[in-house]
Every structure is written in C-alpha cells, then in structure tokens.
GROMACS .gro file of C-alpha atoms in nm:
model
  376
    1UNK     CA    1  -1.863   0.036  -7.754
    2UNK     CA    2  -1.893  -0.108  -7.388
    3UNK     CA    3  -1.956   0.136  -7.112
    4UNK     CA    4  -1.626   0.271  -6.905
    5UNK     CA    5  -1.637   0.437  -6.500
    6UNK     CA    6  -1.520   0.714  -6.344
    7UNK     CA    7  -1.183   0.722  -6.170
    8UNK     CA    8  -1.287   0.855  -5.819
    9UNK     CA    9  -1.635   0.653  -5.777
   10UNK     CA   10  -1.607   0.378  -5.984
   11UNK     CA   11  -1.980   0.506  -6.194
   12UNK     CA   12  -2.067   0.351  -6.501
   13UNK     CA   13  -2.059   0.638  -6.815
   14UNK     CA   14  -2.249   0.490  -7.108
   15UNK     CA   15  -2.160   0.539  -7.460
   16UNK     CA   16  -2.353   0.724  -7.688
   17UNK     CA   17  -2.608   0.474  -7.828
   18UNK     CA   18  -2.520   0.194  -7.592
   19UNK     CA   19  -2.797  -0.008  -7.416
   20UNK     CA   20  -3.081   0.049  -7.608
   21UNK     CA   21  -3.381   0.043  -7.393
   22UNK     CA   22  -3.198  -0.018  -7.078
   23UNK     CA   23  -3.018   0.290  -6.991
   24UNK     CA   24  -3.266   0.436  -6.741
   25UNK     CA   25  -3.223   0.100  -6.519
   26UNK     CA   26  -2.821   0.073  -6.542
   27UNK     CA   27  -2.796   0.480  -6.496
   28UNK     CA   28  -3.004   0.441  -6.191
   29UNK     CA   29  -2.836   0.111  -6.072
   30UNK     CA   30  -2.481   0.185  -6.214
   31UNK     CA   31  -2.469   0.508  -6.124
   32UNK     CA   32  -2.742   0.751  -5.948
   33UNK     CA   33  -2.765   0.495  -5.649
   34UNK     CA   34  -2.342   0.478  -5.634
   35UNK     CA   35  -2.346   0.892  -5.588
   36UNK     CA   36  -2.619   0.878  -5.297
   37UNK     CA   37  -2.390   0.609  -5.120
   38UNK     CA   38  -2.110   0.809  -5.218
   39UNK     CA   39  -2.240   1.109  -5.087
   40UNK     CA   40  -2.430   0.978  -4.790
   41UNK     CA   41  -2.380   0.580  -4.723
   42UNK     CA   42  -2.318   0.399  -4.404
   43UNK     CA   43  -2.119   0.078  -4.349
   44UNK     CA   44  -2.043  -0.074  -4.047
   45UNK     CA   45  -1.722  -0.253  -3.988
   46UNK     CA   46  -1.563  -0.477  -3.715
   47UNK     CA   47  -1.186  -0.403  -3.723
   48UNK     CA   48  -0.877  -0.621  -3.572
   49UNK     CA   49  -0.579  -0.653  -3.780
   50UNK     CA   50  -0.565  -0.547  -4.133
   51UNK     CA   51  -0.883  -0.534  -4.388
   52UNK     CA   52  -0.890  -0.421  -4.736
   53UNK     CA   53  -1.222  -0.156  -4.834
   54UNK     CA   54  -1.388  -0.375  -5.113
   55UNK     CA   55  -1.398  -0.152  -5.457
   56UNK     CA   56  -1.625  -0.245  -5.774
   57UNK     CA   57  -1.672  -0.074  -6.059
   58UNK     CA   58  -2.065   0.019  -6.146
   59UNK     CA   59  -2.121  -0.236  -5.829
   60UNK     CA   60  -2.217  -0.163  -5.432
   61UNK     CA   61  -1.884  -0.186  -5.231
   62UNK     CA   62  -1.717  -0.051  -4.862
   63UNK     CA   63  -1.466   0.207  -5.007
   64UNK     CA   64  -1.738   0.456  -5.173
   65UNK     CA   65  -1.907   0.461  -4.834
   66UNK     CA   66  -1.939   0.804  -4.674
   67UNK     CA   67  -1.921   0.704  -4.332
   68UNK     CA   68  -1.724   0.394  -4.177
   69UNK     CA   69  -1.817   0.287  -3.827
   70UNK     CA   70  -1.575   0.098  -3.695
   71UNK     CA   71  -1.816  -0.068  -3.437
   72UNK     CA   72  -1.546  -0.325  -3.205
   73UNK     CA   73  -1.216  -0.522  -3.250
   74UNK     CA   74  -0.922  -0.423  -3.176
   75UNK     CA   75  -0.806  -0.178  -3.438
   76UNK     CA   76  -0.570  -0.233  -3.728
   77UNK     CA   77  -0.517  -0.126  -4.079
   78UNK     CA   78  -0.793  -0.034  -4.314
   79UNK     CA   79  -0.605  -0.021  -4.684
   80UNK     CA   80  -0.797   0.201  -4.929
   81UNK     CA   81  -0.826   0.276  -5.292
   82UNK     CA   82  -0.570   0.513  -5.460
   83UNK     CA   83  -0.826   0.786  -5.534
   84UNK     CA   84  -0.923   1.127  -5.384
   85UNK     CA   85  -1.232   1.089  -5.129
   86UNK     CA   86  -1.362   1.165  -4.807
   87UNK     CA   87  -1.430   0.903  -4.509
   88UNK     CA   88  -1.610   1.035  -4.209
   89UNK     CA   89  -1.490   0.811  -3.948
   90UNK     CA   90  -1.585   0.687  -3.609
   91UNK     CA   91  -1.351   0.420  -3.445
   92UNK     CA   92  -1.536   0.227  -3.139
   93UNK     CA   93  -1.230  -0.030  -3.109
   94UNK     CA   94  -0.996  -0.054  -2.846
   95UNK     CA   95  -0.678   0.046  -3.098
   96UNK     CA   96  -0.592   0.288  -3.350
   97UNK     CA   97  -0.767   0.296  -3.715
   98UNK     CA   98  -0.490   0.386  -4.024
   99UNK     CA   99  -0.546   0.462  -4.335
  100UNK     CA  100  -0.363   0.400  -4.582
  101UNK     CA  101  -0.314   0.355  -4.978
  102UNK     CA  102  -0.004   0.163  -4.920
  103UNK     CA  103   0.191   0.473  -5.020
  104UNK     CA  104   0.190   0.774  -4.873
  105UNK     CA  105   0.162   0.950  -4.552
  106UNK     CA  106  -0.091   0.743  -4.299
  107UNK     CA  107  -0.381   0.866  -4.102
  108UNK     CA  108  -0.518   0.760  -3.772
  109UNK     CA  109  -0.803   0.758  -3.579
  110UNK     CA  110  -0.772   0.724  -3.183
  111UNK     CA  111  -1.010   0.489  -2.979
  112UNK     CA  112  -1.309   0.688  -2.913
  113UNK     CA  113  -1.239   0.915  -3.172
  114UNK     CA  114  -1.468   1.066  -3.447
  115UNK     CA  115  -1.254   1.176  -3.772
  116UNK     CA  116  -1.274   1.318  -4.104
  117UNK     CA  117  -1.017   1.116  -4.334
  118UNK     CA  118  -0.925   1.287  -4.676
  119UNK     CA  119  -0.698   1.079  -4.941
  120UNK     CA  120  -0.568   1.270  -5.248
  121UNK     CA  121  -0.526   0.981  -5.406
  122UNK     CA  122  -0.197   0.840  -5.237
  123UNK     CA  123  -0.147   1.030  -4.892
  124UNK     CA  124  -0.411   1.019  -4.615
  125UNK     CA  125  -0.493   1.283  -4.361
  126UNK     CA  126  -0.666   1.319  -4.057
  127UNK     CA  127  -0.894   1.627  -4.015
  128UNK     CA  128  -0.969   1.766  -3.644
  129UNK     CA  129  -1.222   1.633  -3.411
  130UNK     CA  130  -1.391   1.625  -3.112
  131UNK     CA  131  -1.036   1.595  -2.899
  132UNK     CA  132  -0.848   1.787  -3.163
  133UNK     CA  133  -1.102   2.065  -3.142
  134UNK     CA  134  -1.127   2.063  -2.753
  135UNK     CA  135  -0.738   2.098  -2.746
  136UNK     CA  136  -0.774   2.387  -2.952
  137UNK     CA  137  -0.987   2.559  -2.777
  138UNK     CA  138  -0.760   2.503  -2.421
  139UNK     CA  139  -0.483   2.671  -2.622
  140UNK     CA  140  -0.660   2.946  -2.731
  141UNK     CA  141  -0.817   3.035  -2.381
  142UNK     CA  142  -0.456   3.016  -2.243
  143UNK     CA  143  -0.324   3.275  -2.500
  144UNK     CA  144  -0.646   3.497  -2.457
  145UNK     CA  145  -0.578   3.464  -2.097
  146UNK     CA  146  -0.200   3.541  -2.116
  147UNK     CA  147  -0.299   3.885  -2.353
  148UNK     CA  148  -0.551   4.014  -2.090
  149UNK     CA  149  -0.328   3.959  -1.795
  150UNK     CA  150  -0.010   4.121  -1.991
  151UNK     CA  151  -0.302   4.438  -2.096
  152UNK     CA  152  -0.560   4.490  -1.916
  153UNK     CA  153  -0.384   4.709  -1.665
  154UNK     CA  154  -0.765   4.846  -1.546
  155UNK     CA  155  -0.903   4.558  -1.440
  156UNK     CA  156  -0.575   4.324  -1.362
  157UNK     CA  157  -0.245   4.483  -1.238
  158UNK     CA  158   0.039   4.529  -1.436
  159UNK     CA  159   0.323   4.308  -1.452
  160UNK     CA  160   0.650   4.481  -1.476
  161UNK     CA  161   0.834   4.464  -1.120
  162UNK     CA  162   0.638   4.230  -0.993
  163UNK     CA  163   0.842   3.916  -1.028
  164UNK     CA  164   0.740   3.616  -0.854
  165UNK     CA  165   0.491   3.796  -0.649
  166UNK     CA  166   0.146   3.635  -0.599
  167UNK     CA  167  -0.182   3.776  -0.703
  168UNK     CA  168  -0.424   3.854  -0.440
  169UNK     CA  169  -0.830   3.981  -0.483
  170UNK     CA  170  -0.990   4.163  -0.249
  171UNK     CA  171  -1.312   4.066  -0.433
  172UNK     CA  172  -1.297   4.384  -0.649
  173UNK     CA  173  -0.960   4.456  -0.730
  174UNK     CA  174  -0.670   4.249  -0.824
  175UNK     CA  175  -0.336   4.321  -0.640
  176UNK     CA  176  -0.010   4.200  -0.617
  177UNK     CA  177   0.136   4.018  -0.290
  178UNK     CA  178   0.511   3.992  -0.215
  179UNK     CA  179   0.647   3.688  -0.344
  180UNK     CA  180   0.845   3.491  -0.108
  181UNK     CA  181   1.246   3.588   0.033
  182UNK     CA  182   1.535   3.443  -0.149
  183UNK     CA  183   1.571   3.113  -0.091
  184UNK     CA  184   1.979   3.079  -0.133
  185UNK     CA  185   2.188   2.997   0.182
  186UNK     CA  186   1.853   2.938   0.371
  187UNK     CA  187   1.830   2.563   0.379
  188UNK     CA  188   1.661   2.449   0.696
  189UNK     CA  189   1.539   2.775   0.752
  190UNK     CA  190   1.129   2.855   0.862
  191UNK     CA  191   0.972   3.113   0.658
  192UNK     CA  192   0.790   3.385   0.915
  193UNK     CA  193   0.551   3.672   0.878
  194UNK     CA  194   0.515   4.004   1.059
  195UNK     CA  195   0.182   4.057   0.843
  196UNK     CA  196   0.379   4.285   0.623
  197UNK     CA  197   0.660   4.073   0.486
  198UNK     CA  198   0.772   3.770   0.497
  199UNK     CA  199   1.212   3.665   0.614
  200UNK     CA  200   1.345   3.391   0.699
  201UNK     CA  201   1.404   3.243   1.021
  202UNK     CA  202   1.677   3.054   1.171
  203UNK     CA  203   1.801   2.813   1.436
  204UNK     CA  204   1.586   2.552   1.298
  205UNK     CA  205   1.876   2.316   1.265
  206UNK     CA  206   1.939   2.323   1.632
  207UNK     CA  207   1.558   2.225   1.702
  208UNK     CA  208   1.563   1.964   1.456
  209UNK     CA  209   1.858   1.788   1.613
  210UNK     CA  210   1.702   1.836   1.939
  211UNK     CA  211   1.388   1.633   1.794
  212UNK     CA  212   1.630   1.401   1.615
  213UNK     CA  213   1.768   1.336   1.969
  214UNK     CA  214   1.446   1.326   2.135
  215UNK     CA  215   1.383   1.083   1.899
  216UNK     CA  216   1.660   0.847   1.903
  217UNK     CA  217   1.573   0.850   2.295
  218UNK     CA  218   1.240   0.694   2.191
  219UNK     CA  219   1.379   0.454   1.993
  220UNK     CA  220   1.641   0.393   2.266
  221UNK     CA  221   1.330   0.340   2.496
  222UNK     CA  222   1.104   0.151   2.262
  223UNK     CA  223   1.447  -0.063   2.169
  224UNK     CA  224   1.451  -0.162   2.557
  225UNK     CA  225   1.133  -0.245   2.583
  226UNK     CA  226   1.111  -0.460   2.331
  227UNK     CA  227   1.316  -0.687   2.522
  228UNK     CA  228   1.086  -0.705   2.856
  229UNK     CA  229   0.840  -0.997   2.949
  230UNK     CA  230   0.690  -1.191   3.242
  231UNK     CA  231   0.686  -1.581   3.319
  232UNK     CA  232   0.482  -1.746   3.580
  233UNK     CA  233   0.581  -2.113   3.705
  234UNK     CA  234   0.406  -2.344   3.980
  235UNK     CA  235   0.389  -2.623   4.143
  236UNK     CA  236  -0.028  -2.721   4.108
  237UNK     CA  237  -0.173  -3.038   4.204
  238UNK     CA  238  -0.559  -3.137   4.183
  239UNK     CA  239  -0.734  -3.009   4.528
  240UNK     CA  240  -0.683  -3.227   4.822
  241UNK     CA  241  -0.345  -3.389   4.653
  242UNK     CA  242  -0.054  -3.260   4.896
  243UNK     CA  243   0.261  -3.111   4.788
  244UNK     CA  244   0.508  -3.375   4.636
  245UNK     CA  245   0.825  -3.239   4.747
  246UNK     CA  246   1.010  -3.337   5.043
  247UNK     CA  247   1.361  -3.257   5.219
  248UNK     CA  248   1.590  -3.389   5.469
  249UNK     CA  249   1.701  -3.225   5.770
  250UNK     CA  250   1.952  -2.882   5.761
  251UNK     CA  251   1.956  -2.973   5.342
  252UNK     CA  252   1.895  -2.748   5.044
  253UNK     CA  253   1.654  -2.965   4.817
  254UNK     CA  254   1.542  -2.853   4.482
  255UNK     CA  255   1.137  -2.778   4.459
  256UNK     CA  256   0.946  -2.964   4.151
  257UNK     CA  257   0.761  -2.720   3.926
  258UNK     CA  258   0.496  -2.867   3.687
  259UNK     CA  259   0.339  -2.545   3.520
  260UNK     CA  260   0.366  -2.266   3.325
  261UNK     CA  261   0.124  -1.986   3.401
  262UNK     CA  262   0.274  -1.710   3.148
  263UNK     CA  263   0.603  -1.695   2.951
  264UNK     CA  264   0.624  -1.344   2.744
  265UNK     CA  265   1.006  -1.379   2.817
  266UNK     CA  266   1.167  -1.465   2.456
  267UNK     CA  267   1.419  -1.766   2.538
  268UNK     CA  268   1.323  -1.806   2.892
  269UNK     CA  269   1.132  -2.200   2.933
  270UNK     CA  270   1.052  -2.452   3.161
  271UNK     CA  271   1.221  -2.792   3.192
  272UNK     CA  272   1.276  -3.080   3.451
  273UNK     CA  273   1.198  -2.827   3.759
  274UNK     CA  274   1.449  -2.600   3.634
  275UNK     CA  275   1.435  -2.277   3.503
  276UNK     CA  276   1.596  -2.123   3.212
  277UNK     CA  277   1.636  -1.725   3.175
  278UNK     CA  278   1.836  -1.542   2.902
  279UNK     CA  279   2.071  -1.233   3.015
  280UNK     CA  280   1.895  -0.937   3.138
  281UNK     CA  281   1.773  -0.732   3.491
  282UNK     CA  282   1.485  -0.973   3.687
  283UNK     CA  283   1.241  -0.839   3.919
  284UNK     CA  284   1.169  -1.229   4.138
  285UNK     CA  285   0.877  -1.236   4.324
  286UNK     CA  286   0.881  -1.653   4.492
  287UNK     CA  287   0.650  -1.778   4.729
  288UNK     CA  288   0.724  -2.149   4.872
  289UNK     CA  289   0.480  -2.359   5.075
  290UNK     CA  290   0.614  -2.695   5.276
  291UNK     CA  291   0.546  -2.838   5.624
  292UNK     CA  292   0.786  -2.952   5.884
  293UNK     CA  293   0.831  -3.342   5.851
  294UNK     CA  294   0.794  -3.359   6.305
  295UNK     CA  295   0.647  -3.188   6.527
  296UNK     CA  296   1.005  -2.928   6.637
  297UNK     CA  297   0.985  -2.603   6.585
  298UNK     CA  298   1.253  -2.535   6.337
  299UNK     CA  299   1.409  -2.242   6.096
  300UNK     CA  300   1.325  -2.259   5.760
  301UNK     CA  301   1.486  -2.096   5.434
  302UNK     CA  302   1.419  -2.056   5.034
  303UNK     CA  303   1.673  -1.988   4.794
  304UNK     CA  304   1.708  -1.939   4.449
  305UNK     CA  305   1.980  -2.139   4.329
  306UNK     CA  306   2.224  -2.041   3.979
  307UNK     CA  307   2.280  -2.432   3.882
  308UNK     CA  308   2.502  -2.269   3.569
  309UNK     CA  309   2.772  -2.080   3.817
  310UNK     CA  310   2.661  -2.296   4.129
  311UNK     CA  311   2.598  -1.960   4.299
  312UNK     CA  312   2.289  -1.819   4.504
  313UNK     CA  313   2.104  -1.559   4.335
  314UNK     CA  314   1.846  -1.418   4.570
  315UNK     CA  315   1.773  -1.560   4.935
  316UNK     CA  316   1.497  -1.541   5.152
  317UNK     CA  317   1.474  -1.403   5.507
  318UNK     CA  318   1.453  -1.708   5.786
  319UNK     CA  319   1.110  -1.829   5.854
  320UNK     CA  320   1.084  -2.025   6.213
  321UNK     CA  321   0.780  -2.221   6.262
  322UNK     CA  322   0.638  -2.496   6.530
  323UNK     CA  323   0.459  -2.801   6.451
  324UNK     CA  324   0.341  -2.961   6.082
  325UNK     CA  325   0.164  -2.709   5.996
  326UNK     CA  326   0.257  -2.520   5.634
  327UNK     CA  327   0.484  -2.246   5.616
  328UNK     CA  328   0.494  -1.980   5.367
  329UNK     CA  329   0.837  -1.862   5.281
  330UNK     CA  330   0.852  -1.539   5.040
  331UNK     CA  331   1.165  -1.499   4.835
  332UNK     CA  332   1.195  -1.110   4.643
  333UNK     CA  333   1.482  -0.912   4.497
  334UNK     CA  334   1.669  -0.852   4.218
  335UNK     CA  335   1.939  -0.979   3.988
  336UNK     CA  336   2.112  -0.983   3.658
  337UNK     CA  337   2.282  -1.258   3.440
  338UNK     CA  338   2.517  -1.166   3.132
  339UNK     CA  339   2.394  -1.482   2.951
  340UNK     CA  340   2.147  -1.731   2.984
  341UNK     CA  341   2.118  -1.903   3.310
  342UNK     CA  342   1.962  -2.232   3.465
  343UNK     CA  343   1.792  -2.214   3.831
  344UNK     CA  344   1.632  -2.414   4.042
  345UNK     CA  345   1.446  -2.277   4.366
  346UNK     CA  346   1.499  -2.483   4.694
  347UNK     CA  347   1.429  -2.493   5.037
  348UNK     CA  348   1.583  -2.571   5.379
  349UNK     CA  349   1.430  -2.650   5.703
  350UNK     CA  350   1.636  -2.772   6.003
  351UNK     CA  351   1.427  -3.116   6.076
  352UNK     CA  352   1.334  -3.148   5.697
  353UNK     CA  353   1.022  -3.062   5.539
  354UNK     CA  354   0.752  -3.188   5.290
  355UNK     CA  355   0.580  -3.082   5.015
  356UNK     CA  356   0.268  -2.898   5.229
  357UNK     CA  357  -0.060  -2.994   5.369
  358UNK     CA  358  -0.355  -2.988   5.119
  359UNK     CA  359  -0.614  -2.725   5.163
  360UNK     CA  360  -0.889  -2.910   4.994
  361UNK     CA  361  -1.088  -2.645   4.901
  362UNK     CA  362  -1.211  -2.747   4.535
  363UNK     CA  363  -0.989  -2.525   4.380
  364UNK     CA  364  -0.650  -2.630   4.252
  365UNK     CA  365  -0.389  -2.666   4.518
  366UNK     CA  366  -0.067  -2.439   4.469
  367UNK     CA  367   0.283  -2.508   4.636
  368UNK     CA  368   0.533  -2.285   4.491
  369UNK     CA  369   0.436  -1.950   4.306
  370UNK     CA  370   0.744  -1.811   4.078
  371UNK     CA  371   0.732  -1.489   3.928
  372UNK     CA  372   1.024  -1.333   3.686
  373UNK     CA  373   0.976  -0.986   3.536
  374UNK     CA  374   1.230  -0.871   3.276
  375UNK     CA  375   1.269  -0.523   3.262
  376UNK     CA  376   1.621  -0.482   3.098
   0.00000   0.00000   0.00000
C-alpha cells in the first residue's frame, strides 16, 4: 500500500513493509527533515497584496515554516492552510500582515511588530508582543500606583476629604495643598493668594475694558498714521542753466516744477507743474527763487494756488527787493482739503520777474523747493 501524511505537517507515514531498502532515505527526507523545519525553519517573505503559504505533502514548502519574516512590501494577506500550527511572526512592511484560513476569525500583525500567530485549524489569533506586552505593563503600573496611593496612608496621605486638592512634598513627606476656590459666578475673575489660601478677586472686567480701550486708542492712532506721508517737488536745472520761469509785471504766474524728490503720500503725484493732493491736514513748507526782470526795486509775493476751487490756500509774507538780483520768497502754513485737490504755486512781483540767476557752482541748480507733510 502507498505511503499516506499527517494532517497537521503534511509527513510521510510509511506502511508496514513499504519501500524496501529505502525507508531510512524517505523517513529522513519525507519526514525527520519536515519536523526540524517544522519545529525550527526560517523563510523569508516579501509581502504586498495577497500570497498564498505553499503546502506539499512529504515535500519542503512556506506554510510548515516556524518563523515568517516578512522582510518589505507593503503588507497584505497571507492565506494559510486549514490546520492547527504556530507562526512566529515578524512583519518589516509598511502595512498590516492577516492571517487567515479563509474562514474564521483573522489575525494581524502591525508594522514593526513581532507576533506569535496560532490557527486551530480555521480561526487565527494573535498572541502578545513587544507593544502588547509594553501596554500591559503601563496598565499594571497605573493600577499598582492607584492601590498605593488609595493605602499607603504612612508614606502617602490619605484621600478622603481631600477633593481636588493638590499634592505637595516637602522632600520627606507627602501633603495635601488646598485645591483651588469654586470657580462658578467667577468668570473674569484673578485668582489671589495670601500664602494661606487662595479667593478670588474681582474688578478685572473693569481693567480689561480699560486695556480694551487703551487699545482701540492704539489702533485709533496706528489707523491715523497709516494715512501720513511726505512729497518733495522742484524745479532743478543742470548748474549754470538759469531758472526757466518768467512773469509779467503785478501778475500771478504759475512756477514749472520738473522733479520729484519723495512721494510717500498715497494718491498725491506730479503732473504738468501741477500738484495733486488727496483730502487730509498739510504741513507746506515752499521756498521760491526768481529775479526782478529791471533794475526797480519792487514787492514780490508767492502763493499757493487751489486750481480745483480757484481759491488761495496758503500765502506768503511780501518780499521787497532792489535790482536783478534773486529773491528768496518762503511760503509755510497749514491747510486741509475734503477731497483731492490740484495746485499750482505762483509768484508775483510788481515789474515782473524771471526764473533766477544761476549760481554755477557744479552742483545742480534749484529754483523752487516744495515740501507737503500729511499728518491727518
């Protein structure tokens, strides 16, 4: 009759009488060898997605290993044989290992996770390890912990009465500290000491709005200075090039202005000679430079000039002056506009004027200075 195998390891039992001469070789092929990698064997496995243990009767296959190392992949499903045995796992994927006989329970074994995994022969189950054993061992200090607080009355003190108080050490003995006031109706409320016990204080609300205020005032402030700026305009021409600008007699005539020094005034610009500024409070600081067209003394005037409204918005006080020689004329005040404005600066001069004698000093020559500061 022809050999038949065990159920759980697939070993090869020989009849009585069967292979004549050849027994020792199959019993130590078929069957010793299969218990040592039953008992003791090592396969190595790369796992992602699902993979079937291979299973040969009286033959070398994965599912009588002893030990499956799941080496890399991603994890999946590792389908078994329906018979009792023990797996001693290790999973170095990046997913879960299950087990499974495809009926039954499941087990599974975590990424980084060593295992034991028993099947009866249609569930599998997943014995402790490392992780499993660690947790253990957190729960059981926490209950050891919670008995000796709740007991030892010696060497930690007693409970009873004391709730919500905190526990203090002295270095030597364990006391408890009063916990802290009841908290209801206290909203808003500072908690204060007299080194004894601790209450509640109040009029905090009142402080708080007073540093709600304060800050509002901040933001006020902060909100008005966000709107402030400078601009600089002049009339500039090369060094030893005389001013351009020229008037007739007892006339108000514009001034040219070619440059733009500064402009940190949002929607204030330059065009044409003429000046545009949005609403606000100006700080003007103007100096003009021109020369009397004869040789008559003469008065002389600056202005600056609201083209918008056709009204004068800051002018100077009278200059008088003999000869053609230049004449400074400084124009300073302050003024507000409810909405954006054009203006041109201009002087007068009684006999007419030009546009200044040139200093020729190498440096750039400067007939008309115009500074507006913004400060609301």
């Amino acid at each position: 009759m022809p050999s038949s195998f065990t159920a759980q390891n697939r070993l090869e039992e020989q009849n009585p009488g069967e292979n004549l001469n050849t027994w020792g070789s199959r019993l130590n092929a078929n069957t010793t060898a299969l218990i040592d990698f039953a008992i003791s064997g090592y396969t190595a496995l790369t796992l992602s997605g699902a993979i079937a243990l291979t299973s040969a009767n009286g033959a070398a296959d994965q599912a009588r290993s002893a030990i499956l190392d799941f080496t890399s992949g991603a994890g999946g499903t590792v389908a078994i044989p329906g018979v009792s045995h023990v797996y001693q796992v290790r999973n170095a994927t990046s997913g879960d290992v299950v087990f499974t006989t495809g009926s039954g329970t499941t087990a599974t074994v975590e990424p980084g996770s060593f295992a034991t995994v028993v099947c009866d022969g249609t569930n599998c189950y997943r014995f402790a390890d490392a992780a499993d054993i660690a947790a253990c061992l957190s729960a059981a200090e926490v209950y050891a912990q919670g008995l000796a607080f709740s007991s030892s009355s010696g060497q930690l003190p007693g409970q009873a009465g004391n709730a919500g108080a905190f526990l203090t050490t002295n270095g030597l003995t364990a006391n408890w500290a009063p916990g802290l006031p009841n908290q209801t109706g206290q909203a808003g409320a500072l908690l204060a000491t007299n080194g004894s016990a601790a209450s509640w204080s109040t009029g905090v609300s009142s402080s708080l709005a007073n540093v709600s205020t304060s800050l509002a005032g901040v933001s006020t402030s902060l909100a008005a200075q966000s709107g402030q700026g400078a601009a600089w305009f002049t009339q500039s021409q090369a060094s030893g090039t005389a001013g351009p600008d020229t008037g007739g007699p007892s006339a108000w005539t514009g001034r040219s202005i070619n440059t733009t020094g500064l402009n940190t005034i949002g929607g204030a610009s330059l065009a044409s000679s003429q000046i545009v500024l949005p609403a606000g409070t100006y700080e003007a600081d103007i100096v003009t430079v021109f020369n009397d067209t004869n040789t008559s003394s003469d008065g002389r005037k600056a202005r600056l000039r609201n083209i918008t409204d056709a009204a004068t918005a800051l002018v100077s006080p009278q200059g008088y002056q003999g000869g053609a020689l230049n004449d400074n004329i400084a124009l300073k005040g302050l003024f507000t506009i409810a909405a954006a404005k054009t203006f041109q600066i201009q002087n007068w001069a009684a006999n007419g004027y030009g546009g200044g004698v040139a200093a020729s000093s190498g440096e750039v020559e400067i007939y008309l200075s115009a500074i507006f500061r913004k400060f609301a």
